[in-house]
Tab-separated table of C-alpha atoms in Angstrom:
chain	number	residue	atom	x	y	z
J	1	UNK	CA	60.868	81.709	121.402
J	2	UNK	CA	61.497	78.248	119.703
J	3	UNK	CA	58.790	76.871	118.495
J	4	UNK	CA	58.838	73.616	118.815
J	5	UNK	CA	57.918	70.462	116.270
J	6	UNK	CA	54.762	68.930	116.174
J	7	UNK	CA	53.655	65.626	115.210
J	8	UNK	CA	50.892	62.865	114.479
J	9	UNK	CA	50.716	60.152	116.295
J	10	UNK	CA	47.145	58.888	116.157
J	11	UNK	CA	44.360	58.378	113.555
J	12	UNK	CA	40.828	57.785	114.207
J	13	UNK	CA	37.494	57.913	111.983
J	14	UNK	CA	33.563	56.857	111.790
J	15	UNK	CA	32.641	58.066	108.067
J	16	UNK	CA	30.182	57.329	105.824
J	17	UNK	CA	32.594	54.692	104.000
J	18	UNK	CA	33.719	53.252	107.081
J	19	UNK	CA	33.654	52.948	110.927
J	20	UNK	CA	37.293	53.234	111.344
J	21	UNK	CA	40.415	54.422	109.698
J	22	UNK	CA	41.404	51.558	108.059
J	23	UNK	CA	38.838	51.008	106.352
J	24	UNK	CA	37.641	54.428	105.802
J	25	UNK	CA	40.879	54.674	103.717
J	26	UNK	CA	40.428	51.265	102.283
J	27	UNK	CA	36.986	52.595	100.387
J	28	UNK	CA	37.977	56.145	99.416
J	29	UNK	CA	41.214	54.536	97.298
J	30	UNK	CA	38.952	52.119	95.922
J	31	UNK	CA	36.495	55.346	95.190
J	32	UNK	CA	33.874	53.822	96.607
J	33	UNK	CA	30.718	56.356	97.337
J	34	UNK	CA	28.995	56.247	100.754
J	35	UNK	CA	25.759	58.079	99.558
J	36	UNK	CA	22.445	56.394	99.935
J	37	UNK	CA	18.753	56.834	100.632
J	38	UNK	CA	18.347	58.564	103.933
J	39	UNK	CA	17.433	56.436	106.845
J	40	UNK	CA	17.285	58.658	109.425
J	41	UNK	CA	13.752	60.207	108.672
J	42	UNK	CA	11.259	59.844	106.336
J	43	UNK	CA	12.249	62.457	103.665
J	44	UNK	CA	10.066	61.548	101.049
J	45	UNK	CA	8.470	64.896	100.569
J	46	UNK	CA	11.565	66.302	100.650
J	47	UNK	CA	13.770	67.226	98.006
J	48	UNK	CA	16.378	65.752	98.355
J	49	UNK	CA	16.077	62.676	99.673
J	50	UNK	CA	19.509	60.927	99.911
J	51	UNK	CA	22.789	61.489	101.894
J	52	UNK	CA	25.834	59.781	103.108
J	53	UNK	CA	24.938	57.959	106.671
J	54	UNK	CA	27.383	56.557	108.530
J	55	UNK	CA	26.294	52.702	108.315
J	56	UNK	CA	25.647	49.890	111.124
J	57	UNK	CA	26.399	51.935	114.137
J	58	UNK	CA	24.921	50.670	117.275
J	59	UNK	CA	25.292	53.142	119.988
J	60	UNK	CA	24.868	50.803	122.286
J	61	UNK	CA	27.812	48.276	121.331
J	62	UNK	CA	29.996	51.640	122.663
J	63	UNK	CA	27.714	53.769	125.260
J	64	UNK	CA	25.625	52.103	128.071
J	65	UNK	CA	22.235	53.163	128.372
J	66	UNK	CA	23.076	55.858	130.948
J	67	UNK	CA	25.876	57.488	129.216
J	68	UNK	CA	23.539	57.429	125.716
J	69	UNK	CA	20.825	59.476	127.331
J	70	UNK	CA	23.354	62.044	127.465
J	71	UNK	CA	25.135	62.523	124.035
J	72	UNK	CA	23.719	63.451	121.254
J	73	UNK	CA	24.689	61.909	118.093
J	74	UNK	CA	26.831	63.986	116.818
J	75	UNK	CA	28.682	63.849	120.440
J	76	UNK	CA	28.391	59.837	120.320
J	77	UNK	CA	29.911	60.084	116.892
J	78	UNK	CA	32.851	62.118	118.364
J	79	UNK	CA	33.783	59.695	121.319
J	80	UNK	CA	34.222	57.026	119.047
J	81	UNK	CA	36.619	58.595	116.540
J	82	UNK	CA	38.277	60.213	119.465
J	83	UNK	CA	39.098	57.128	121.134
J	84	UNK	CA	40.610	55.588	117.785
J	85	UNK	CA	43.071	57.894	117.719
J	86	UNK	CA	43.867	58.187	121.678
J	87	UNK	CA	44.123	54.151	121.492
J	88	UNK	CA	46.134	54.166	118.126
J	89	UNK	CA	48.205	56.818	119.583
J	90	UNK	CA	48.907	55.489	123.137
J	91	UNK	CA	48.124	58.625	124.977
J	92	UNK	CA	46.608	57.104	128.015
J	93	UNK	CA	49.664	55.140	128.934
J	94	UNK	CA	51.267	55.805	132.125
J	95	UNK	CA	54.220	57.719	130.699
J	96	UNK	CA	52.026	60.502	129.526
J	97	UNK	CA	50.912	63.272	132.197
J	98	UNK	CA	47.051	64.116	131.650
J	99	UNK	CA	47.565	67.425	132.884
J	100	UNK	CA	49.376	68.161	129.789
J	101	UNK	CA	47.066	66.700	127.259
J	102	UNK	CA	43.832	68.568	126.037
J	103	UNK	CA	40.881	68.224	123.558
J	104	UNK	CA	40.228	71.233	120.766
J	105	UNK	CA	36.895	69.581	118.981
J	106	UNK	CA	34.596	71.113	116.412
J	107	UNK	CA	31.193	71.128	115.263
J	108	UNK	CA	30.015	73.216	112.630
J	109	UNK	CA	26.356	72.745	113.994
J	110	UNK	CA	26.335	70.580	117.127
J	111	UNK	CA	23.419	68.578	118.436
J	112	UNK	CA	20.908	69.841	115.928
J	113	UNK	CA	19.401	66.364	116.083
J	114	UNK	CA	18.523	66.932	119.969
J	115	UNK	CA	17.426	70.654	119.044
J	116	UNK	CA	15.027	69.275	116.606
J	117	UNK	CA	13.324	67.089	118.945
J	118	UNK	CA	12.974	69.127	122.287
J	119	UNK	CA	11.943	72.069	120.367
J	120	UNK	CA	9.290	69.675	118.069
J	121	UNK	CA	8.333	68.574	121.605
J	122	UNK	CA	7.066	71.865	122.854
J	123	UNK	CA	5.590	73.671	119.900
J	124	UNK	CA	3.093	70.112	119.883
J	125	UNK	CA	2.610	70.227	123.604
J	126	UNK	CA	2.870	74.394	124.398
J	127	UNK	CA	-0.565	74.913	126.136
J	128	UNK	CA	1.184	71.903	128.792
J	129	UNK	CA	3.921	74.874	129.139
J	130	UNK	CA	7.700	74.199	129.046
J	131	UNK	CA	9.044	70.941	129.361
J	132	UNK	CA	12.772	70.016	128.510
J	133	UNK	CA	14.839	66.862	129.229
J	134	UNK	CA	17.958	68.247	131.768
J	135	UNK	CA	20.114	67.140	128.967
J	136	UNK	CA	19.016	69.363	126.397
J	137	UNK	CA	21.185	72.176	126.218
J	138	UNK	CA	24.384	69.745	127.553
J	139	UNK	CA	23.749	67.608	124.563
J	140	UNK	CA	23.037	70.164	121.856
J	141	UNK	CA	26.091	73.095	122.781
J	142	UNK	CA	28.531	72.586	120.315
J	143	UNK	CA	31.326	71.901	122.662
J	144	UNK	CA	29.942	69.279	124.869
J	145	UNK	CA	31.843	66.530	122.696
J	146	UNK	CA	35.095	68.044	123.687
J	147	UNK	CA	33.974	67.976	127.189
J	148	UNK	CA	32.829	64.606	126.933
J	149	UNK	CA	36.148	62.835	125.518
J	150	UNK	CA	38.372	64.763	128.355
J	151	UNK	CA	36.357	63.847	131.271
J	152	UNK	CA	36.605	60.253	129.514
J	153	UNK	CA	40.321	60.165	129.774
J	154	UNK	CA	40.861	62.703	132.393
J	155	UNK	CA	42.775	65.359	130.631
J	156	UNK	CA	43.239	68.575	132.169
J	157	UNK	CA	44.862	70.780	129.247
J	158	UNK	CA	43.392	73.160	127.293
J	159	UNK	CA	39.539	72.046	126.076
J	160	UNK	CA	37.267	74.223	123.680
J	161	UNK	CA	35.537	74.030	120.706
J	162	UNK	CA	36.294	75.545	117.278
J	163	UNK	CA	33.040	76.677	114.991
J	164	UNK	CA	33.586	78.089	112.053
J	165	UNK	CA	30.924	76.222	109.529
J	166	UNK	CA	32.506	74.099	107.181
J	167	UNK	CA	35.953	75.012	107.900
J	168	UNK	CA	35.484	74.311	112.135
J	169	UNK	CA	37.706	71.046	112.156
J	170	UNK	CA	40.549	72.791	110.783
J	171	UNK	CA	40.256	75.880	112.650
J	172	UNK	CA	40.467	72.896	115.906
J	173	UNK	CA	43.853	71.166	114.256
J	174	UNK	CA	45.274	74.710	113.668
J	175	UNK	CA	44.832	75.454	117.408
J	176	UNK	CA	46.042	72.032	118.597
J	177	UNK	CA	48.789	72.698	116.006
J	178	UNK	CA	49.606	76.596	117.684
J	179	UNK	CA	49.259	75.132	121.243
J	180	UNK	CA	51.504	72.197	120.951
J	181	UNK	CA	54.575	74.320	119.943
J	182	UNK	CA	53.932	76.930	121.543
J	183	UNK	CA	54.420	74.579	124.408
J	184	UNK	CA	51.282	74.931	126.235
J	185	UNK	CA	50.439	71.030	126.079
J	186	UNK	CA	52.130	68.204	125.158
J	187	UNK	CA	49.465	66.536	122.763
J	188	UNK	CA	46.135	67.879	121.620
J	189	UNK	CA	43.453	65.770	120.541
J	190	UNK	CA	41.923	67.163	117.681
J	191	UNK	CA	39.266	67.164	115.460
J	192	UNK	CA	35.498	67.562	114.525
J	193	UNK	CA	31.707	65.810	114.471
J	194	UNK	CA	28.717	66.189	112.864
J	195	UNK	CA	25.296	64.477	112.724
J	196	UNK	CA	22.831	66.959	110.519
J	197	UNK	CA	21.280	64.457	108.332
J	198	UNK	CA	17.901	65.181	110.240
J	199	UNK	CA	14.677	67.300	109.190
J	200	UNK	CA	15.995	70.505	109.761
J	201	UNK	CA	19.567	70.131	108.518
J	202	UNK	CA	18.589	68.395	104.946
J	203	UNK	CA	15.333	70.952	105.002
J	204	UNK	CA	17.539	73.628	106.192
J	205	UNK	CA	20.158	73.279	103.225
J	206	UNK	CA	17.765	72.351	100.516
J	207	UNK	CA	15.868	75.966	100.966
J	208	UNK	CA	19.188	77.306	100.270
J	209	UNK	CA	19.515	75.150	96.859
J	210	UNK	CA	22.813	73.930	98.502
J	211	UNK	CA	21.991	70.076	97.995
J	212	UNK	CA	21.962	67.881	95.381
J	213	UNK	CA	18.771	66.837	94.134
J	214	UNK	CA	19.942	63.693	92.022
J	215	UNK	CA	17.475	61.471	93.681
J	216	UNK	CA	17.818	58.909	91.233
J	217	UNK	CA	21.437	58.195	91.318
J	218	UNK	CA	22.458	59.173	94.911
J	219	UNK	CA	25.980	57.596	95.098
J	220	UNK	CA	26.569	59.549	91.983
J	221	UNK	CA	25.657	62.734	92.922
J	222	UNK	CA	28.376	64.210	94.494
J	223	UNK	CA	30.528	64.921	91.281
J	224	UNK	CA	33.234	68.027	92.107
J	225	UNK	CA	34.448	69.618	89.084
J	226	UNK	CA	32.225	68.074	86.868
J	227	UNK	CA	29.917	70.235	84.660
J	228	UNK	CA	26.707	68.763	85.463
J	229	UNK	CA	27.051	69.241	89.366
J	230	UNK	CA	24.303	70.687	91.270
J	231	UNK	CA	25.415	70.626	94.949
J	232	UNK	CA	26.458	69.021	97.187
J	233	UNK	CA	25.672	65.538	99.619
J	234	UNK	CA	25.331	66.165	103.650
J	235	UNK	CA	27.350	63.494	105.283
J	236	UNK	CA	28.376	62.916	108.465
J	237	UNK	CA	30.652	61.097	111.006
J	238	UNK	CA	33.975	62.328	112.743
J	239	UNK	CA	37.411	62.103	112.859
J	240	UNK	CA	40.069	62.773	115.227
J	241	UNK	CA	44.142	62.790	115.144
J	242	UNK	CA	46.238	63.572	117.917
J	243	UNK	CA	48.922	66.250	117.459
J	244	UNK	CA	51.764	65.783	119.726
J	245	UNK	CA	55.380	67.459	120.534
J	246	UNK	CA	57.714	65.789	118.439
J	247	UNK	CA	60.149	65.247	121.701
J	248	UNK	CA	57.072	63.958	124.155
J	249	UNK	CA	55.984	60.825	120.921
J	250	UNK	CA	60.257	59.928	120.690
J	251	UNK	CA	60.389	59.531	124.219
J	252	UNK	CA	57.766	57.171	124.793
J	253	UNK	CA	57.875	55.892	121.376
J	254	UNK	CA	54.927	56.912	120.026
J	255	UNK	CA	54.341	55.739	116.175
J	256	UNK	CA	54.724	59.094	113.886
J	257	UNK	CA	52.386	59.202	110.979
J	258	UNK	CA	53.420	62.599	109.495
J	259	UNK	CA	54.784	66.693	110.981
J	260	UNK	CA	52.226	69.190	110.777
J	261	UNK	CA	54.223	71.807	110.125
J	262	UNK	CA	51.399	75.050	109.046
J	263	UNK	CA	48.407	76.615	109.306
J	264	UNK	CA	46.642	79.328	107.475
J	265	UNK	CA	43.197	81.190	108.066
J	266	UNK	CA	41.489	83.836	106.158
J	267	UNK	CA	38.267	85.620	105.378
J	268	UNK	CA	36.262	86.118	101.878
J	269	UNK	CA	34.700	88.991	103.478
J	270	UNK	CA	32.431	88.625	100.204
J	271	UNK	CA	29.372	86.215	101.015
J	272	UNK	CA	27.379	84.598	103.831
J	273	UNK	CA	26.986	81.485	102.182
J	274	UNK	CA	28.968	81.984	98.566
J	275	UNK	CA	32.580	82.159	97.986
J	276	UNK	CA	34.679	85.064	96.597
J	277	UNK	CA	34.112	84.174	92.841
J	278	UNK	CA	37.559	84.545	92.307
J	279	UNK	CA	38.462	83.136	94.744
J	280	UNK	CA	40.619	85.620	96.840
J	281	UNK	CA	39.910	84.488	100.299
J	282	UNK	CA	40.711	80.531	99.205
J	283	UNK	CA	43.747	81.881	97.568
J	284	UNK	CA	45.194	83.731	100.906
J	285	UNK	CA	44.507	81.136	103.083
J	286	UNK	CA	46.827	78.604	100.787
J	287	UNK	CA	49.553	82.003	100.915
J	288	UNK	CA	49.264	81.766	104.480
J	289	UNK	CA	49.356	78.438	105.386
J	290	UNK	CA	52.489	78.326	102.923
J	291	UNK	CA	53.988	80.633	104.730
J	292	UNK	CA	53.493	79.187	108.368
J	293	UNK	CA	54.933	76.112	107.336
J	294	UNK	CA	58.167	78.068	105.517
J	295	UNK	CA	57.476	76.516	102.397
J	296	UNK	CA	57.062	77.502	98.652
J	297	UNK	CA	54.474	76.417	96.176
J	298	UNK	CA	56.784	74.072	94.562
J	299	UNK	CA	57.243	71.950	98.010
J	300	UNK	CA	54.037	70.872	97.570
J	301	UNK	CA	52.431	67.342	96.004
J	302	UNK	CA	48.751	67.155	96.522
J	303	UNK	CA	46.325	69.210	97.709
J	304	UNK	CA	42.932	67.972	99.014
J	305	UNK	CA	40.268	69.726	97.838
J	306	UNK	CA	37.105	71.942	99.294
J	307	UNK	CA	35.648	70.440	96.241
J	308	UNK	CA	32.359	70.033	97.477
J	309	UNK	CA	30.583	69.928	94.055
J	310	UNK	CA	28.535	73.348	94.372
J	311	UNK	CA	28.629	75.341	90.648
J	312	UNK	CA	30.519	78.292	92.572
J	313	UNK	CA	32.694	76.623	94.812
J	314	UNK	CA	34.728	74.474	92.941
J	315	UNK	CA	35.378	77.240	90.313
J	316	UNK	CA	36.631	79.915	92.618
J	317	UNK	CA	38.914	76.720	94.563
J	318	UNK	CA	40.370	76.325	90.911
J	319	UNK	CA	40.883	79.662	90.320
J	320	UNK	CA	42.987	80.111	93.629
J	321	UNK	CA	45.232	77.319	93.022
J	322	UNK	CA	46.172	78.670	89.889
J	323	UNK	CA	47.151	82.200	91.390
J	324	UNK	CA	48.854	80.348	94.044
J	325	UNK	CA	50.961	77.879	92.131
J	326	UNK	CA	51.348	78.976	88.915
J	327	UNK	CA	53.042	76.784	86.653
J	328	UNK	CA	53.459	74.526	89.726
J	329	UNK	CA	49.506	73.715	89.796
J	330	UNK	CA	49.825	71.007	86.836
J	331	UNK	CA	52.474	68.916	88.726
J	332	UNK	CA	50.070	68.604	91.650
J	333	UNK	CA	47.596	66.050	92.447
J	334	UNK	CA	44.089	67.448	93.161
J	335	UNK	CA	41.745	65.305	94.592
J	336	UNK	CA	38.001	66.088	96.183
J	337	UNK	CA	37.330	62.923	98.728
J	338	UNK	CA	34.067	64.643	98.962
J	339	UNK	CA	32.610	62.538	96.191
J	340	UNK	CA	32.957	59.659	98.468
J	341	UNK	CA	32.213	60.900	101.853
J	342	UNK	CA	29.395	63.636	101.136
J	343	UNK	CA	30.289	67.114	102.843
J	344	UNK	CA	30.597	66.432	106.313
J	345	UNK	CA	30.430	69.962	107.332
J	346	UNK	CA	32.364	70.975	110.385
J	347	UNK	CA	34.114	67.359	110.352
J	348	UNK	CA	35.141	67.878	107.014
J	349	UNK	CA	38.320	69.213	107.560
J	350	UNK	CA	39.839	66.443	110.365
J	351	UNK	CA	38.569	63.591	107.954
J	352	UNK	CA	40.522	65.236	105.237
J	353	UNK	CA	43.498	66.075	107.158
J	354	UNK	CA	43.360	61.746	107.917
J	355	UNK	CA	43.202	61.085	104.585
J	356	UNK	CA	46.308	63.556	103.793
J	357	UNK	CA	48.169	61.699	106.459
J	358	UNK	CA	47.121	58.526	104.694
J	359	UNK	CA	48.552	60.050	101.392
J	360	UNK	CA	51.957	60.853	102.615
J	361	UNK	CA	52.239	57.536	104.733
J	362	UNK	CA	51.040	54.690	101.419
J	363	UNK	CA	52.099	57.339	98.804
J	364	UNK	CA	48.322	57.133	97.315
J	365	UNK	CA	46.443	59.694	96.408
J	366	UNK	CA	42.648	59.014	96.715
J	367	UNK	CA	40.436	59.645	93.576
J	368	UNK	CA	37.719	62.338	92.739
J	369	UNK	CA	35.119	60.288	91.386
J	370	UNK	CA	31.808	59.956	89.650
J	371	UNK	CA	33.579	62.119	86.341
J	372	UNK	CA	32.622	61.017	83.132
J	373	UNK	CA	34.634	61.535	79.678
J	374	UNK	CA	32.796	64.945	78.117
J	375	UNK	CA	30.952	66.272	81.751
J	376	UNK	CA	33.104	69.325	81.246
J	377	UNK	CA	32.310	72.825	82.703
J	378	UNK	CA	34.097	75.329	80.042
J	379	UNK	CA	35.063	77.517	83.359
J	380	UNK	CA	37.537	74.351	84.841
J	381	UNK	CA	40.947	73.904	83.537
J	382	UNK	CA	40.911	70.131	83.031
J	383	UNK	CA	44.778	70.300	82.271
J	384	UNK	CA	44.517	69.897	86.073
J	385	UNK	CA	44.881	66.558	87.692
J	386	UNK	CA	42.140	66.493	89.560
J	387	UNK	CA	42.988	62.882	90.270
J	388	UNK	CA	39.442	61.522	88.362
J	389	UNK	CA	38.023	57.879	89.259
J	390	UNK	CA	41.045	56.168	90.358
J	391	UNK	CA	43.791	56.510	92.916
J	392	UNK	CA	47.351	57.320	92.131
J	393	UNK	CA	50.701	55.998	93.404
J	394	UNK	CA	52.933	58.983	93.771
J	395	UNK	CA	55.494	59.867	96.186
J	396	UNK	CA	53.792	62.479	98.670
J	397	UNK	CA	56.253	64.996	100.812
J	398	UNK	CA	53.925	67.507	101.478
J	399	UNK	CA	49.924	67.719	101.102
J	400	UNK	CA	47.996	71.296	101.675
J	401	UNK	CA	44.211	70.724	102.895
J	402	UNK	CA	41.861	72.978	102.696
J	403	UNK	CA	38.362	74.130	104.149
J	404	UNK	CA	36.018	76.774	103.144
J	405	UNK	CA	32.913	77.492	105.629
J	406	UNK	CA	29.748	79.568	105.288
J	407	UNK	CA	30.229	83.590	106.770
J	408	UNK	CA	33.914	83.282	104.381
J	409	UNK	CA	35.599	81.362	107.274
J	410	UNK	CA	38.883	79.693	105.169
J	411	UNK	CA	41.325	77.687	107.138
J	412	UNK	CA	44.379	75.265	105.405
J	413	UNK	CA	46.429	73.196	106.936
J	414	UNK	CA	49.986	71.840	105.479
J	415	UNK	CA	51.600	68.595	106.527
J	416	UNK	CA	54.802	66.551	105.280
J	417	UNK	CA	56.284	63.169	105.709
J	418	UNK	CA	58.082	62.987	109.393
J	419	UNK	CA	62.051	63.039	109.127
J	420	UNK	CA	64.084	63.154	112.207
């Protein structure tokens, strides 16, 4: 069969550098860090003690007080971004049949917030026996948010959830991107949430000497590629774009941002938590993604980075690009948004696919920041341009994102500028 083209039409984010799109993108060209103390819990006895929060959000200015007993915040989180992009991308105007339209929406966790407190709950009140709020388990299942935004807007296509740790909001696009020309809906809104910056989530990573523990510079912490980096910064937030048959957005005259045009997944097979140290599985999902989208090495002008500054993980990301585009690899722009945002795990992927949108429609590639002259690790090849401290002007055809999750889940997606 044909497959047929496939399209972005709307943009929407609420990140830890901004509570929508605009200026999300605003701060991460000026490289501007969203890490801070956390103010979510008292984690002074913890070790680390500092994330990237999304800032002055008031669930109530968006929920009433009957709708916010039932979300969790990671769910809240999602509606919001979601209905950015459905607004930005006009899908609720008459013209477009609901039945046709789904939600694919990941969470790497879910509602581990809501987990945290009904389970807290019992073990200080067990000799009362059980007692659980009716919206526990519909507010912590990781694919309530994807429920939630289509009985919002009343669409009846396909709705699930994609999990795949750090790599879940990719997998989602990927499937919105596979469903949408294989003709099984005529737009897809995509994309992922995630609110961990709680007890169990910063408690949770810290045992595994994941997070960085640079308490006393916070929004410098997060430093990919750098030699003294010692993990990473839990963020969170969403973001959501909506993928739509290229026909369906001419006819009603949608706005197109950009043409996804491939997809690539792969396994490390290697690691529950660590990467193939040479990167294998990061280097066949870029081969396969490449070849989804019918393209070769060369097509490509910037990639946006895992780059999550872990002393593993950016080494064996570097390693891959290298086998992958060869000569090729020094004419890209590199860049690890990361450093701005913190790592917001199974969002991660949908906020970086926004910004590569955002790259290909201002022709500005956003930095990878907090690198200082001489913070060299002798195991990265700074011949690279790992686009350090300040955004680029450059022409951008074609950007390749990727996403690496925990279990060796790897999932890339490739986009270019639209042309008719």
């Amino acid at each position: 069969m044909e497959l047929k083209r496939v399209v972005v039409t709307g943009l929407g984010a609420l990140t830890p550098i901004g509570n929508d799109v605009e200026t999300t993108w605003k701060n991460a060209v000026e490289g501007k860090s969203g890490a801070g103390p956390i103010t979510h819990f008292d984690a002074s006895l913890f070790k680390t003690q500092f994330a990237c929060e999304v800032k002055d959000f008031d669930p109530a200015a968006h929920f009433d007080r009957k709708k916010a007993r039932q979300l969790d915040l990671y769910a809240m989180y999602a509606l919001v971004a979601a209905d950015e992009a459905i607004a930005d991308a006009g899908l609720d105007n008459e013209d477009v049949d609901k039945n046709r339209v789904g939600v694919v929406f990941a969470a790497g966790i879910g509602g581990l917030h809501t987990f945290e407190e009904e389970a807290g709950y019992y073990a200080l009140n067990a000799e009362k026996g059980p007692k659980y709020s009716p919206f526990f388990i519909p507010k912590m299942i990781g694919d309530i948010a994807a429920g939630h935004i289509s009985i919002g807007h009343g669409y009846h296509g396909p709705n699930f959830a994609t999990v795949s740790a750090c790599a879940s909001s990719n997998n989602a696009l990927i499937d919105a991107f596979n469903l949408v020309r294989l003709g099984m809906a005529d737009a897809i809104v995509a994309g992922g949430a995630e609110a961990a910056v709680f007890p169990a989530g910063v408690g949770g990573f810290n045992s595994m000497k994941a997070l960085s523990t640079r308490n006393d510079d916070p929004e410098g912490a997060s430093r990919p590629f750098s030699g003294s980096r010692d993990g990473f910064v839990i963020g969170e937030g969403a973001a959501a774009l909506v993928l739509e048959e290229l026909e369906h957005a001419k006819k009603r005259g949608a706005h197109i941002y950009a043409e996804v045009v491939g997809g690539g997944m792969s396994a490390d097979a290697y690691h529950i938590t660590a990467t193939h140290p040479e990167g294998l599985g990061a280097q066949l999902v870029m081969e396969n993604a490449l070849k989804d989208a019918g393209m070769k090495p060369e097509d490509i002008d910037y990639i946006n980075l895992h780059g999550t500054s872990t002393p593993v993980g950016d080494i064996s990301e570097a390693k891959a690009i290298k086998a992958v585009f060869g000569d090729h690899a020094y004419k890209l722009n590199l860049s690890a948004t990361k450093s701005m945002t913190g790592h917001l795990l199974g969002a991660a992927g949908a906020l970086e696919a926004v910004f590569s949108v955002k790259a290909i429609t201002d022709g500005i590639i956003p930095p990878t920041i907090n690198h200082t002259e001489g913070d060299n690790d002798p195991e990265v090849d700074y011949d690279l341009n790992f686009t350090f401290n300040k955004a680029q002007k450059r022409d951008v055809n074609a950007v390749l994102s990727n996403t690496f999750g925990f279990g060796g889940h790897n999932a890339a997606l490739v986009l270019k500028k639209y042309k008719d």
